[in-house]
mmCIF file of C-alpha atoms in Angstrom:
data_model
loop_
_atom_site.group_PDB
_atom_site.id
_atom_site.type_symbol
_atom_site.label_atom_id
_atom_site.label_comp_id
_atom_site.label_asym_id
_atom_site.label_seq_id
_atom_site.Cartn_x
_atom_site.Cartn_y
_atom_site.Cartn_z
ATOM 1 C CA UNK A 21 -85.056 -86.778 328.290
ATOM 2 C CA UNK A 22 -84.807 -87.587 324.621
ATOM 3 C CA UNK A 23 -84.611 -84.526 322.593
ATOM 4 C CA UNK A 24 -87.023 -83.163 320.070
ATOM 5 C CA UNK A 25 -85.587 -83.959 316.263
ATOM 6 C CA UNK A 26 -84.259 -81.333 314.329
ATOM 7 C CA UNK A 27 -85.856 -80.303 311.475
ATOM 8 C CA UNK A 28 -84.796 -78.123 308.587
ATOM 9 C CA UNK A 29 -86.708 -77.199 305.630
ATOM 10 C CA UNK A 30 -84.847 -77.015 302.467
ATOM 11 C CA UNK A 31 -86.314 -75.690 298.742
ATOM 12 C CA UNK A 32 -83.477 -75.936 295.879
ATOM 13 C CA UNK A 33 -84.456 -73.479 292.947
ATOM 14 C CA UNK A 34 -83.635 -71.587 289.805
ATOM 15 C CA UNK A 35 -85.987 -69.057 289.268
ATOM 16 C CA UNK A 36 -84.424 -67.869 285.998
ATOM 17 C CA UNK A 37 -84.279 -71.091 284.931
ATOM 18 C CA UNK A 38 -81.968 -74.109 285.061
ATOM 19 C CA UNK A 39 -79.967 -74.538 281.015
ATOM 20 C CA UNK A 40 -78.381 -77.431 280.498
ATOM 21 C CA UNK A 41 -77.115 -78.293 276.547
ATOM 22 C CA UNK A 42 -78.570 -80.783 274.876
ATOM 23 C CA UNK A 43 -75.922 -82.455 272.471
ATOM 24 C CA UNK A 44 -76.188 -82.708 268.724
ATOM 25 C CA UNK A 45 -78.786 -86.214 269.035
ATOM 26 C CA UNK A 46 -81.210 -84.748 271.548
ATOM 27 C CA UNK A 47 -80.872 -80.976 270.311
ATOM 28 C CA UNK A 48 -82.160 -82.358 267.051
ATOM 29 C CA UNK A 49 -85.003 -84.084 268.269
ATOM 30 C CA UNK A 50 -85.791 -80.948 269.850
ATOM 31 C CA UNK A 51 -85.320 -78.772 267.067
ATOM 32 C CA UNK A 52 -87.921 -80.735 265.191
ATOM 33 C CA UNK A 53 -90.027 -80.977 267.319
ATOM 34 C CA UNK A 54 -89.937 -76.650 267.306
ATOM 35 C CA UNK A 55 -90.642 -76.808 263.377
ATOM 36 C CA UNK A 56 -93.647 -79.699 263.781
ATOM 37 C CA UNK A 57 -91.733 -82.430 262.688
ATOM 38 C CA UNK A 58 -91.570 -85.696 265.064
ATOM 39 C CA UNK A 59 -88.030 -87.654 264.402
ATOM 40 C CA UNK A 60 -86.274 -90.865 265.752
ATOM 41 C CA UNK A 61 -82.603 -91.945 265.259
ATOM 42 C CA UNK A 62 -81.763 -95.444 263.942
ATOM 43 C CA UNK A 63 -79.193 -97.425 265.985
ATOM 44 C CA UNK A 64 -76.031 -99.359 264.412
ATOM 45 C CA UNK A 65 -78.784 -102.415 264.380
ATOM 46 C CA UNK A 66 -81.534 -100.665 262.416
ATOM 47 C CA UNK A 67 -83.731 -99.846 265.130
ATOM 48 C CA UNK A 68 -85.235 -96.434 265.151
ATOM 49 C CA UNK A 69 -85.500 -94.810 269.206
ATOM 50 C CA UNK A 70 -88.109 -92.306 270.055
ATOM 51 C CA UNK A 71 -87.105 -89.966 271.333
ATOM 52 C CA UNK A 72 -83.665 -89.979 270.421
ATOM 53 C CA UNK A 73 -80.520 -91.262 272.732
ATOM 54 C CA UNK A 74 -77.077 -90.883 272.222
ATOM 55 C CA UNK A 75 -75.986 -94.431 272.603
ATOM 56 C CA UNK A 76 -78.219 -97.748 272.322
ATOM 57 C CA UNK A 77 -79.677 -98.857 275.181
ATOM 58 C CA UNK A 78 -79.838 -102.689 274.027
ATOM 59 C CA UNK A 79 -75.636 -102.717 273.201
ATOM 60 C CA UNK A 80 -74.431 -99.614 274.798
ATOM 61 C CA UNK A 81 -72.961 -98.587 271.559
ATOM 62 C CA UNK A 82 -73.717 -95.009 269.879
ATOM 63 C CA UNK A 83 -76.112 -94.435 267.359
ATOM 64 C CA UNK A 84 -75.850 -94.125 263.979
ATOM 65 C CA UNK A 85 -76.456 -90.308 263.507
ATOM 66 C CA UNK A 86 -79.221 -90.714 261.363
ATOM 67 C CA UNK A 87 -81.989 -89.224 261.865
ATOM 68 C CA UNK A 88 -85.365 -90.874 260.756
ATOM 69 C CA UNK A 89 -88.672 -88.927 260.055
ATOM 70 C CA UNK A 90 -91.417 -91.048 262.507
ATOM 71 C CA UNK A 91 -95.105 -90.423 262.998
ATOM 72 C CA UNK A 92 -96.565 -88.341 263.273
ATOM 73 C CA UNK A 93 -99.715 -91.005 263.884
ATOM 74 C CA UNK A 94 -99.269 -93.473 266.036
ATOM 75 C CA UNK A 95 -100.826 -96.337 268.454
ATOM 76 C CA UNK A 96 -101.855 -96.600 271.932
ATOM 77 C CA UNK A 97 -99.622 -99.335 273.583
ATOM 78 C CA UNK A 98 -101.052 -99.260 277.241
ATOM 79 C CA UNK A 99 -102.389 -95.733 279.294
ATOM 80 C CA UNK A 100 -103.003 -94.707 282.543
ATOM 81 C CA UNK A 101 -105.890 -92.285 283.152
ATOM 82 C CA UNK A 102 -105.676 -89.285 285.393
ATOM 83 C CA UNK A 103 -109.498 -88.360 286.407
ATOM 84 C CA UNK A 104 -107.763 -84.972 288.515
ATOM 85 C CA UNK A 105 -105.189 -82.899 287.067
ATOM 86 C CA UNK A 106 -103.082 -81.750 289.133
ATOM 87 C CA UNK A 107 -100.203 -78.297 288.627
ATOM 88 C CA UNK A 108 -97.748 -78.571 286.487
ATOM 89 C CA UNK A 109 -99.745 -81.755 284.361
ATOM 90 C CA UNK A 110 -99.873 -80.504 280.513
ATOM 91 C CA UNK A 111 -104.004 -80.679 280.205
ATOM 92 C CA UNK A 112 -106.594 -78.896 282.560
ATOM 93 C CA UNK A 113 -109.091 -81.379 282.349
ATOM 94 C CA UNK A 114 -109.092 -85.253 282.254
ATOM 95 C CA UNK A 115 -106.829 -86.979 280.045
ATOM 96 C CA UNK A 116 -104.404 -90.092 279.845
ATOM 97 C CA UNK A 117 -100.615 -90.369 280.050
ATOM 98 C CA UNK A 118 -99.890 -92.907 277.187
ATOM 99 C CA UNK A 119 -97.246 -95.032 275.735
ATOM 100 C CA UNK A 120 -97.498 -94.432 272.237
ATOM 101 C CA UNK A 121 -95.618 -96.644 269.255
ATOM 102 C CA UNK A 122 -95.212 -93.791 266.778
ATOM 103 C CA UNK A 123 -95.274 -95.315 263.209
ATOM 104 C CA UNK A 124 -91.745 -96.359 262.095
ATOM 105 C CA UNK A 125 -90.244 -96.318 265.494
ATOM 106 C CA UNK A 126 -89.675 -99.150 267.816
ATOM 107 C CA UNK A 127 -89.771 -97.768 270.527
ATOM 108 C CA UNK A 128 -92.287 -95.692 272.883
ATOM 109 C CA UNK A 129 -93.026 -92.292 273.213
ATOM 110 C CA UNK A 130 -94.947 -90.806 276.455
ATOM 111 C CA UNK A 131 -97.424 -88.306 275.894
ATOM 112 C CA UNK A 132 -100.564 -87.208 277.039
ATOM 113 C CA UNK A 133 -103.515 -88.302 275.093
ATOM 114 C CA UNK A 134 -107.033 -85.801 275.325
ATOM 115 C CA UNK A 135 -109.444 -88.571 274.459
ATOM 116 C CA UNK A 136 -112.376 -86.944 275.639
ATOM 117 C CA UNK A 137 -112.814 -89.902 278.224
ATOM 118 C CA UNK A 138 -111.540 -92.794 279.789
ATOM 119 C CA UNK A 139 -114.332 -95.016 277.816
ATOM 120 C CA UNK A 140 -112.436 -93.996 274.366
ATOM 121 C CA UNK A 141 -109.269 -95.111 275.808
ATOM 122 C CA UNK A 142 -108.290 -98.595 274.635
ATOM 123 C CA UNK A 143 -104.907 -100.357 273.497
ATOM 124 C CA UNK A 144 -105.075 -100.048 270.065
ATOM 125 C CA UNK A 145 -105.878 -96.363 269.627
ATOM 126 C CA UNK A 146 -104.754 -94.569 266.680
ATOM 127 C CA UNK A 147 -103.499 -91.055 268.064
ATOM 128 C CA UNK A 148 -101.761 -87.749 266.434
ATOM 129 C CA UNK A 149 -100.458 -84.574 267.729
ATOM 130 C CA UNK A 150 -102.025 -81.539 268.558
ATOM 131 C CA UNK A 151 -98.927 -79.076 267.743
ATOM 132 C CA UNK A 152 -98.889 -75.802 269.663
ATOM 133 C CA UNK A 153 -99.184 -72.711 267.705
ATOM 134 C CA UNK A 154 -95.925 -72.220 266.191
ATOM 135 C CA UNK A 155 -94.971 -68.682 267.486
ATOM 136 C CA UNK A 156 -95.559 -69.930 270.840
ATOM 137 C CA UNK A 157 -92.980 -73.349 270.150
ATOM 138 C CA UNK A 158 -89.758 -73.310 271.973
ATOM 139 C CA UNK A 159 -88.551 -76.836 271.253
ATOM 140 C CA UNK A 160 -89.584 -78.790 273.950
ATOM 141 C CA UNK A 161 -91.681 -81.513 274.314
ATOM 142 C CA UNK A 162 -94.398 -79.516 275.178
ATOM 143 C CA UNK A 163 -94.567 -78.231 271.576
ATOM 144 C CA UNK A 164 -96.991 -81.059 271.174
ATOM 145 C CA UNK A 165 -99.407 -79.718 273.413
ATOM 146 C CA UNK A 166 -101.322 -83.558 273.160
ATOM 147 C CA UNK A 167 -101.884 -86.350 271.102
ATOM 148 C CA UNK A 168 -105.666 -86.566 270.083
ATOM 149 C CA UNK A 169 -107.494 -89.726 268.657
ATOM 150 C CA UNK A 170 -107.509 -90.209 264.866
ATOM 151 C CA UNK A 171 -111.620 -89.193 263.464
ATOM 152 C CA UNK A 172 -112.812 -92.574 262.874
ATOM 153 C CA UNK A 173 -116.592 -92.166 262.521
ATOM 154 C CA UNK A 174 -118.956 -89.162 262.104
ATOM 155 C CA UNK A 175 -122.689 -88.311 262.688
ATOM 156 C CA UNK A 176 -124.107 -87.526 259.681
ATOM 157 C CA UNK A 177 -128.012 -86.994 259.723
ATOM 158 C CA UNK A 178 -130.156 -88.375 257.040
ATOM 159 C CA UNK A 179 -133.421 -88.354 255.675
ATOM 160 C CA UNK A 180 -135.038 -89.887 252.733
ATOM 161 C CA UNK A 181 -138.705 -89.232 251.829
ATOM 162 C CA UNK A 182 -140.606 -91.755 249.353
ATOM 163 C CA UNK A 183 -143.920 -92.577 248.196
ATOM 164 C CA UNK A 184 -145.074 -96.061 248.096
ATOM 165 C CA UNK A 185 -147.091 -97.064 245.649
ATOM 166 C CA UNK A 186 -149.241 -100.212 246.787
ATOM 167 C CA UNK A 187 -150.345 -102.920 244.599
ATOM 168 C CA UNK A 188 -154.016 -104.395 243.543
ATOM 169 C CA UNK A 189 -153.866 -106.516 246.362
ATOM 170 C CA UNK A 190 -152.433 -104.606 249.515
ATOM 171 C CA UNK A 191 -154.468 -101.753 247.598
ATOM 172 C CA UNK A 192 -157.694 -104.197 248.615
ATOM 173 C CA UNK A 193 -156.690 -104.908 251.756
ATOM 174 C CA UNK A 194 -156.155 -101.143 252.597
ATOM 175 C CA UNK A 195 -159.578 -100.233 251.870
ATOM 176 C CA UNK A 196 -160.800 -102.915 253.657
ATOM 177 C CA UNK A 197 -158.909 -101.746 256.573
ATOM 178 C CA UNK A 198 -160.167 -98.734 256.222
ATOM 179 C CA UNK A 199 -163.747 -99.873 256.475
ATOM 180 C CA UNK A 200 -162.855 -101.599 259.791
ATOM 181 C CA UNK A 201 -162.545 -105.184 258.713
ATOM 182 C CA UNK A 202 -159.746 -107.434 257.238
ATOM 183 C CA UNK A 203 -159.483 -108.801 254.106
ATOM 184 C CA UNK A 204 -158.408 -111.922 253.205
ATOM 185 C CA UNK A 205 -157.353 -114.248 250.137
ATOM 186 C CA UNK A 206 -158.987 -117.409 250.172
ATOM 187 C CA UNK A 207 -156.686 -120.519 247.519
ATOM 188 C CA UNK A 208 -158.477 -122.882 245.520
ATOM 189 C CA UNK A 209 -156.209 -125.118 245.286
ATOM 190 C CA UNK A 210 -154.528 -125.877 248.838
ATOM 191 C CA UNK A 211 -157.549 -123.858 250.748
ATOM 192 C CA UNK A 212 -155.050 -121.281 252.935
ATOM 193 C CA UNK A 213 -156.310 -118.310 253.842
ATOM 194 C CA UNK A 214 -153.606 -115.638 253.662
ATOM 195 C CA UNK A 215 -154.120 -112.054 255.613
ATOM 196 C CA UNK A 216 -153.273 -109.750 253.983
ATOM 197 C CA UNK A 217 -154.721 -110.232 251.028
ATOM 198 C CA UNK A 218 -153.071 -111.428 247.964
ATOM 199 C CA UNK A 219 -153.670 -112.406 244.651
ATOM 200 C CA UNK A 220 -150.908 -115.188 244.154
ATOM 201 C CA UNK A 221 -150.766 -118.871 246.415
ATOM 202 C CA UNK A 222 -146.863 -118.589 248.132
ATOM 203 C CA UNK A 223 -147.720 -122.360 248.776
ATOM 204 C CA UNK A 224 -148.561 -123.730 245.593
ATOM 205 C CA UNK A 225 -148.442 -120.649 243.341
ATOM 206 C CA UNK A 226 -152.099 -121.246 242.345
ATOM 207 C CA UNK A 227 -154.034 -117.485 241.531
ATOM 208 C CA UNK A 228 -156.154 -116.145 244.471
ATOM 209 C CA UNK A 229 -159.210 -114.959 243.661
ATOM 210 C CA UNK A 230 -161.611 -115.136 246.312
ATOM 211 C CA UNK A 231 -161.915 -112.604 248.634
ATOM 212 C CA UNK A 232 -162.841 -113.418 252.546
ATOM 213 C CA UNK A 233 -163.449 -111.376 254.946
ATOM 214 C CA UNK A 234 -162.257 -111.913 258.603
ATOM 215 C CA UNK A 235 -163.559 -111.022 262.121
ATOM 216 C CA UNK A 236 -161.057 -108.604 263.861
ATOM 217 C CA UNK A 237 -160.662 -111.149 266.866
ATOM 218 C CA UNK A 238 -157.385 -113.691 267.060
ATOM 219 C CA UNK A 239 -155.064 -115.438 269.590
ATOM 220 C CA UNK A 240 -151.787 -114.398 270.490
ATOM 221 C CA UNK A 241 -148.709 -117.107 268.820
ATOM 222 C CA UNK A 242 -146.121 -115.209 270.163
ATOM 223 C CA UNK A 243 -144.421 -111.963 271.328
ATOM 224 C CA UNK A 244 -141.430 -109.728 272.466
ATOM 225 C CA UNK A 245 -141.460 -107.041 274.727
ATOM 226 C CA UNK A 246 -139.598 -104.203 273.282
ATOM 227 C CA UNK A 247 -137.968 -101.360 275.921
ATOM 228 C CA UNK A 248 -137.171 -98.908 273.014
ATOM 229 C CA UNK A 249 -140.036 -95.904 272.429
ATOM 230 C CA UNK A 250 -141.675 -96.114 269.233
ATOM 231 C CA UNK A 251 -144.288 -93.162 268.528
ATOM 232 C CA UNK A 252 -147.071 -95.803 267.541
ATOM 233 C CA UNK A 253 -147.126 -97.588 270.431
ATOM 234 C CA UNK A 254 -149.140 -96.679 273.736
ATOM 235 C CA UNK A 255 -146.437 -96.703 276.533
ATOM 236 C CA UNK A 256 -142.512 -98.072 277.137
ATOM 237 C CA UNK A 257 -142.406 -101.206 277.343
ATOM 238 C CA UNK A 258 -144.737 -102.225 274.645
ATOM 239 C CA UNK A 259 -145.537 -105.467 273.107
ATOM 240 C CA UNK A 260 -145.396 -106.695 269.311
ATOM 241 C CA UNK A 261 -147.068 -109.992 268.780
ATOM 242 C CA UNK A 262 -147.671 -112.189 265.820
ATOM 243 C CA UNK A 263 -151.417 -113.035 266.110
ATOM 244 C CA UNK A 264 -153.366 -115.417 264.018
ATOM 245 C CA UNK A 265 -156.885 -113.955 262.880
ATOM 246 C CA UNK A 266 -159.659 -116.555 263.206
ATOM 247 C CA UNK A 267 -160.319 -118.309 260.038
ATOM 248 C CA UNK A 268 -156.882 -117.409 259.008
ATOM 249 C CA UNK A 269 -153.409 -119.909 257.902
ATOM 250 C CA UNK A 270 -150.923 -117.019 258.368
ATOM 251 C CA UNK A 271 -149.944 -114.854 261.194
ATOM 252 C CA UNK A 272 -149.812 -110.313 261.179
ATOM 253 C CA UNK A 273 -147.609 -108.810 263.574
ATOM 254 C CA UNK A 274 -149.210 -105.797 265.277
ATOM 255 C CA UNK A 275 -148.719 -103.480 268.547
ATOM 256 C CA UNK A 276 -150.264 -104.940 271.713
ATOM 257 C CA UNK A 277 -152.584 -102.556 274.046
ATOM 258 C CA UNK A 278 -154.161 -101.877 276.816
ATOM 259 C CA UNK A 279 -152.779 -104.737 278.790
ATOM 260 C CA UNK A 280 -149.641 -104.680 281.132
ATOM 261 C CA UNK A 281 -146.365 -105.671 279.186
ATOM 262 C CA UNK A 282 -145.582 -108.550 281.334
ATOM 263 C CA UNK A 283 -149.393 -110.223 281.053
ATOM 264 C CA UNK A 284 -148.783 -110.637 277.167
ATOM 265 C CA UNK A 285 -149.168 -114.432 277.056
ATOM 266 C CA UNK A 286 -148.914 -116.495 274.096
ATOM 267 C CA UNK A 287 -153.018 -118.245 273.691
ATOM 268 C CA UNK A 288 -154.100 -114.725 274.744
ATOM 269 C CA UNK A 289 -157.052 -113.711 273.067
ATOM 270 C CA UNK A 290 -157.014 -110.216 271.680
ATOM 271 C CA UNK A 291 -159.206 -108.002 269.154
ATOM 272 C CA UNK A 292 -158.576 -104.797 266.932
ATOM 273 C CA UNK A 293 -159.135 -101.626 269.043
ATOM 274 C CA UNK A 294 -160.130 -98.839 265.569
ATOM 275 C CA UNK A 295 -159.606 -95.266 265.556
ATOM 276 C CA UNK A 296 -163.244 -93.618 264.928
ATOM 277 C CA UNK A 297 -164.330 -94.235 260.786
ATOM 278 C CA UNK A 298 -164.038 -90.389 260.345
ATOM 279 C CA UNK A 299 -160.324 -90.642 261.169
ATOM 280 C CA UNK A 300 -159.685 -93.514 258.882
ATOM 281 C CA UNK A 301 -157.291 -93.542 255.710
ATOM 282 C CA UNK A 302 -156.255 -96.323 253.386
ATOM 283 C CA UNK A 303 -153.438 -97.327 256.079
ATOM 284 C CA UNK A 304 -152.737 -99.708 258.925
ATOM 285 C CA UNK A 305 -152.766 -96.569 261.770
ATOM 286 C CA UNK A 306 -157.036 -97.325 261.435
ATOM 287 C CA UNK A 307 -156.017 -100.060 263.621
ATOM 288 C CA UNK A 308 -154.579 -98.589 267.227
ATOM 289 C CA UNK A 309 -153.421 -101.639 268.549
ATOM 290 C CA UNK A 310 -154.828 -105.366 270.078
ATOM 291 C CA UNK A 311 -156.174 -105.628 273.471
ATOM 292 C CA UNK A 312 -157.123 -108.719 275.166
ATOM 293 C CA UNK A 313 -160.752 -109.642 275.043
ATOM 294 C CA UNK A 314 -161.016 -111.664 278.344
ATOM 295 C CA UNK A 315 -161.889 -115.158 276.668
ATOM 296 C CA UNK A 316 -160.008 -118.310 278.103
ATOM 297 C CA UNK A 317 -156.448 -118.365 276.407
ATOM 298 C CA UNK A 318 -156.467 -120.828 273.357
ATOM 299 C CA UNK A 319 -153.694 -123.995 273.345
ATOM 300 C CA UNK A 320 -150.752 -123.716 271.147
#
């Protein structure tokens, strides 16, 4: 009969500890590292290795001795995110193990990099060290207890208040508004009829001075939906159309009501929908929004 395999668990440890030495090239790195300091060594070819090794790995020959202040920013060469931490790992919440190009060294350093997320992660990322306290430093490579990204934008809320001061013309058009019609500037030269109303021709320059006043119906030219909330429209979606006012030559854009988003058409026919006259101010918030009036949709 074939016999059962024999098994033997084994567990190799130091408990106090396992010290090695660390030579004069590594010891130094080390040693900096204790005082906050990040340092490379340059090799008989001028290149600069981080961390530090005794002999070149490109030639096999030894290094040059000296020792080349590096960092302590450097970039993100390519990462590898770790969602679960696991014992042992240097961060208790997500974070990256990175190969970082410290500036001035050619080489690359592993650390891990607390980016707050694997979405900030990219190639590319400017990074620094977050240095232990420095009673609690031992010279290891732990001092650094992780690299952090470099602050590259910041929230900074602002307001601005101002007072507009409104012309003869939108003044005119305003009060107009305000007594629930709109007001328009009829040229005697080329005939337009602009809405708002102005006192100059943007066609031929020509001085408006006729005053006409239109009905509060128009037709629908065209139209987005928009998906973002603004607090004068009725509901998310909402619509803003440029309609043209009958017996007008120039279109207003204005909120779209009491109609579905997605039955918006352009040829609709719509008409102002007014807040009551004892609400009303010398602003465009008289005017709620356009709804459709029900007529057959005009040809464009």
């Amino acid at each position: 009969m074939p016999s059962e395999p024999l098994v033997a668990e084994h567990a190799l440890e130091f408990p106090g500890g396992y010290t090695r030495t660390t030579g004069p090239v590594i010891g130094r790195f080390l040693t900096e590292l204790r005082d906050g300091r990040l340092v490379g060594v340059r090799t008989a070819e001028g290149r600069v290795l981080v961390p530090p090794l005794e002999y070149d790995p490109h030639t096999g020959e030894p290094v040059t001795q000296e020792f080349v202040p590096v960092g302590p920013t450097g970039t993100v060469r390519t990462w590898a995110w770790v969602e679960e931490p696991r014992p042992g790992h240097p961060l208790d919440r997500p974070f990256a193990w990175a190969l970082i190009d410290l500036d001035g060294a050619d080489t690359a350093l592993v650390h891990a990099v607390a980016a707050g997320g694997v979405k900030a992660m990219r190639p590319g990322l400017r990074v620094r060290p977050r240095w232990r306290p420095e009673a609690d430093r031992t010279g290891h490579i732990t001092d650094i207890a992780c690299f952090v990204p470099e602050v590259t934008t910041m929230v900074s809320p602002q307001r601005t208040e101002y007072r507009v001061m409104p012309g003869r013309s939108l003044q005119r058009f305003l009060e107009g508004v305000r007594d629930g019609v709109f007001l328009a500037g009829r040229c005697a030269a080329c005939d337009k009829v602009y809405v708002p109303f102005r006192t100059s021709c943007p066609s031929c320059g020509s001085r408006i001075e006729e005053e006409v006043e239109l009905p509060d119906t128009g037709t629908v030219t065209t139209f987005a939906i928009n998906n973002l909330p603004d607090p004068r429209a009725p509901e998310v979606p909402f619509v803003s159309a440029y309609i043209l006012l009958d017996g007008a030559d120039v279109e207003m854009i204005v909120l779209m009501g009491d109609v579905p988003a997605h039955e918006v058409r352009q040829g609709m026919r719509v008409r102002a929908v007014w807040v009551p006259p004892q609400e009303r101010t010398l602003s465009m918030s008289n005017v709620k929004w356009f709804a459709p009036t029900g007529e057959p949709d005009v040809a464009l």
